[in-house]
Amino acid sequence: MKKLACWVEIPRITDPRGNLAVIEGEILPYTIARVYYLHDVPSDAYRGGHAHKECEELLVAVSGSFEVVLDNGLKKERVMLNKPNKGLLITKGIWRELDNFSSGAVCLVMASHTYDEDDYIRDYESFLESKRR
Ligand code: TYD
């Protein structure tokens, strides 16, 4: 069965003074329309819990770590993000839940669309229904 999301290797310029990671050009299948980040997330917090109708997102743990549960309505997969040069590309129509944030974790998100509440499916039963259609 098809993977629920794919990893994107982010090119890095390593340097003893500190590493520099760059996201530009063709690295993503879309032009970035919005950037947001989750920070100061309590370790017992749960984020996400929704799917998008159109929006695609690249998630990067720029600091610390967290886990993402991906769900296409048929299968679920749990992945850990803990590398600033490895992003998780989640396409539309995938339910995602984020948890297990480490202390100091920052989840940077680069999205294909600007914020639109109408693009969200926040009810899990509606999500499953959208997959049956
Ligand atoms: P939500 O997407 O549910 O957060 P998460 O998936 O990380 O748990 O968004 C939480 C709130 O923030 C919700 O009221 C919508 C608002 N929001 C914006 O106004 N703009 C944005 O770009 C995002 C991502 C959320």
Short mmCIF file of C-alpha atoms and ligand atoms in Angstrom, two decimals:
data_model
loop_
_atom_site.label_atom_id
_atom_site.label_comp_id
_atom_site.label_asym_id
_atom_site.label_seq_id
_atom_site.Cartn_x
_atom_site.Cartn_y
_atom_site.Cartn_z
CA MET A 1 0.00 0.00 0.00
CA LYS A 2 1.05 3.54 -0.76
CA LYS A 3 2.95 5.46 1.96
CA LEU A 4 0.81 7.99 3.81
CA ALA A 5 3.39 10.78 3.52
CA CYS A 6 6.88 11.15 2.15
CA TRP A 7 10.15 12.32 3.59
CA VAL A 8 11.85 15.34 2.05
CA GLU A 9 15.59 15.67 2.48
CA ILE A 10 16.39 19.33 3.08
CA PRO A 11 19.76 20.38 1.67
CA ARG A 12 22.19 21.50 4.35
CA ILE A 13 25.32 23.57 4.39
CA THR A 14 27.29 22.15 7.27
CA ASP A 15 29.74 24.37 9.05
CA PRO A 16 31.60 24.22 12.37
CA ARG A 17 29.88 27.54 13.13
CA GLY A 18 26.49 25.85 12.82
CA ASN A 19 24.49 24.20 10.07
CA LEU A 20 22.23 25.96 7.60
CA ALA A 21 19.25 24.21 5.97
CA VAL A 22 17.62 25.68 2.86
CA ILE A 23 14.16 25.11 1.39
CA GLU A 24 13.79 26.65 -2.05
CA GLY A 25 13.00 25.98 -5.69
CA GLU A 26 11.75 22.55 -6.71
CA ILE A 27 12.20 20.86 -3.35
CA LEU A 28 8.43 21.06 -2.75
CA PRO A 29 5.69 20.23 -5.30
CA TYR A 30 4.02 23.58 -4.51
CA THR A 31 4.84 27.21 -3.89
CA ILE A 32 4.82 27.97 -0.18
CA ALA A 33 1.84 30.20 0.62
CA ARG A 34 2.08 30.16 4.43
CA VAL A 35 4.58 29.37 7.15
CA TYR A 36 3.61 28.75 10.77
CA TYR A 37 5.20 26.97 13.70
CA LEU A 38 4.16 25.25 16.90
CA HIS A 39 6.35 25.98 19.91
CA ASP A 40 6.17 25.74 23.70
CA VAL A 41 3.96 22.68 23.26
CA PRO A 42 3.37 20.83 26.57
CA SER A 43 4.63 17.22 26.45
CA ASP A 44 1.13 15.85 27.03
CA ALA A 45 -0.49 18.05 24.37
CA TYR A 46 -2.16 16.77 21.25
CA ARG A 47 -2.26 18.88 18.08
CA GLY A 48 -3.76 18.35 14.67
CA GLY A 49 -6.70 16.00 14.61
CA HIS A 50 -7.85 16.99 11.16
CA ALA A 51 -7.35 16.53 7.42
CA HIS A 52 -7.20 19.11 4.66
CA LYS A 53 -9.28 19.07 1.50
CA GLU A 54 -6.62 20.81 -0.60
CA CYS A 55 -3.78 22.10 1.53
CA GLU A 56 -0.47 20.24 1.51
CA GLU A 57 2.09 20.75 4.25
CA LEU A 58 5.75 20.10 4.93
CA LEU A 59 6.44 19.57 8.63
CA VAL A 60 9.95 19.93 10.04
CA ALA A 61 11.17 19.43 13.61
CA VAL A 62 13.55 22.38 13.51
CA SER A 63 14.25 21.74 17.19
CA GLY A 64 13.53 18.74 19.43
CA SER A 65 11.16 15.99 18.38
CA PHE A 66 7.50 15.04 18.10
CA GLU A 67 5.43 12.27 16.55
CA VAL A 68 2.81 12.31 13.83
CA VAL A 69 0.07 9.75 13.32
CA LEU A 70 -0.99 9.64 9.66
CA ASP A 71 -4.25 8.08 8.59
CA ASN A 72 -5.77 7.70 5.12
CA GLY A 73 -8.98 6.11 6.40
CA LEU A 74 -7.70 2.61 5.69
CA LYS A 75 -4.38 2.51 7.43
CA LYS A 76 -2.50 4.42 10.15
CA GLU A 77 1.19 5.01 10.54
CA ARG A 78 3.16 6.70 13.37
CA VAL A 79 6.38 8.51 12.49
CA MET A 80 8.84 10.52 14.55
CA LEU A 81 10.29 13.82 13.40
CA ASN A 82 13.58 14.72 15.07
CA LYS A 83 15.88 15.99 12.33
CA PRO A 84 15.98 19.60 11.11
CA ASN A 85 17.05 18.45 7.65
CA LYS A 86 14.28 15.90 7.15
CA GLY A 87 10.74 17.12 6.49
CA LEU A 88 7.50 15.18 6.29
CA LEU A 89 5.35 16.07 3.30
CA ILE A 90 1.66 15.44 3.99
CA THR A 91 -0.61 15.66 0.98
CA LYS A 92 -4.29 16.52 1.03
CA GLY A 93 -6.81 14.07 2.42
CA ILE A 94 -4.61 12.64 5.16
CA TRP A 95 -5.77 12.79 8.77
CA ARG A 96 -2.90 13.80 11.07
CA GLU A 97 -2.40 13.92 14.82
CA LEU A 98 0.72 15.31 16.51
CA ASP A 99 1.85 14.31 20.00
CA ASN A 100 4.82 13.39 22.19
CA PHE A 101 6.47 16.79 21.84
CA SER A 102 9.86 16.93 23.51
CA SER A 103 10.86 19.88 25.63
CA GLY A 104 11.84 22.76 23.35
CA ALA A 105 10.35 21.13 20.24
CA VAL A 106 9.43 23.42 17.37
CA CYS A 107 7.26 22.16 14.49
CA LEU A 108 7.75 24.35 11.45
CA VAL A 109 5.07 24.01 8.77
CA MET A 110 5.27 25.21 5.18
CA ALA A 111 1.82 25.08 3.61
CA SER A 112 0.62 25.21 0.00
CA HIS A 113 -2.38 27.41 0.86
CA THR A 114 -3.16 30.32 3.12
CA TYR A 115 -5.31 29.62 6.17
CA ASP A 116 -8.89 28.66 5.32
CA GLU A 117 -11.10 27.02 7.93
CA ASP A 118 -13.30 25.64 5.10
CA ASP A 119 -10.36 23.53 3.95
CA TYR A 120 -10.36 21.57 7.23
CA ILE A 121 -12.13 18.31 7.98
CA ARG A 122 -12.12 18.28 11.79
CA ASP A 123 -14.61 15.52 12.42
CA TYR A 124 -13.18 12.00 12.06
CA GLU A 125 -16.47 10.46 10.93
CA SER A 126 -16.77 13.13 8.22
CA PHE A 127 -13.21 12.32 7.19
CA LEU A 128 -14.05 8.62 6.82
CA GLU A 129 -17.20 9.57 4.93
CA SER A 130 -15.15 11.74 2.53
CA LYS A 131 -13.03 8.65 1.77
CA ARG A 132 -16.08 6.53 0.96
CA ARG A 133 -17.39 9.05 -1.57
P1 TYD B 1 -5.20 24.15 14.09
O1 TYD B 1 -4.85 24.08 12.65
O2 TYD B 1 -6.39 23.39 14.56
O3 TYD B 1 -3.93 23.73 14.95
P2 TYD B 1 -3.19 22.33 15.06
O4 TYD B 1 -3.54 21.53 13.85
O5 TYD B 1 -1.76 22.68 15.12
O6 TYD B 1 -3.62 21.67 16.33
O7 TYD B 1 -5.34 25.69 14.49
C1 TYD B 1 -5.53 26.11 15.82
C2 TYD B 1 -6.20 27.48 15.76
O8 TYD B 1 -5.35 28.42 15.09
C3 TYD B 1 -7.53 27.45 15.01
O9 TYD B 1 -8.41 28.32 15.69
C4 TYD B 1 -7.20 28.05 13.67
C5 TYD B 1 -6.02 28.97 13.96
N1 TYD B 1 -5.06 29.07 12.84
C6 TYD B 1 -4.96 30.26 12.13
O10 TYD B 1 -5.67 31.25 12.40
N2 TYD B 1 -4.07 30.34 11.11
C7 TYD B 1 -3.28 29.28 10.76
O11 TYD B 1 -2.46 29.38 9.81
C8 TYD B 1 -3.40 28.05 11.51
C9 TYD B 1 -2.55 26.85 11.18
C10 TYD B 1 -4.31 28.00 12.53
#
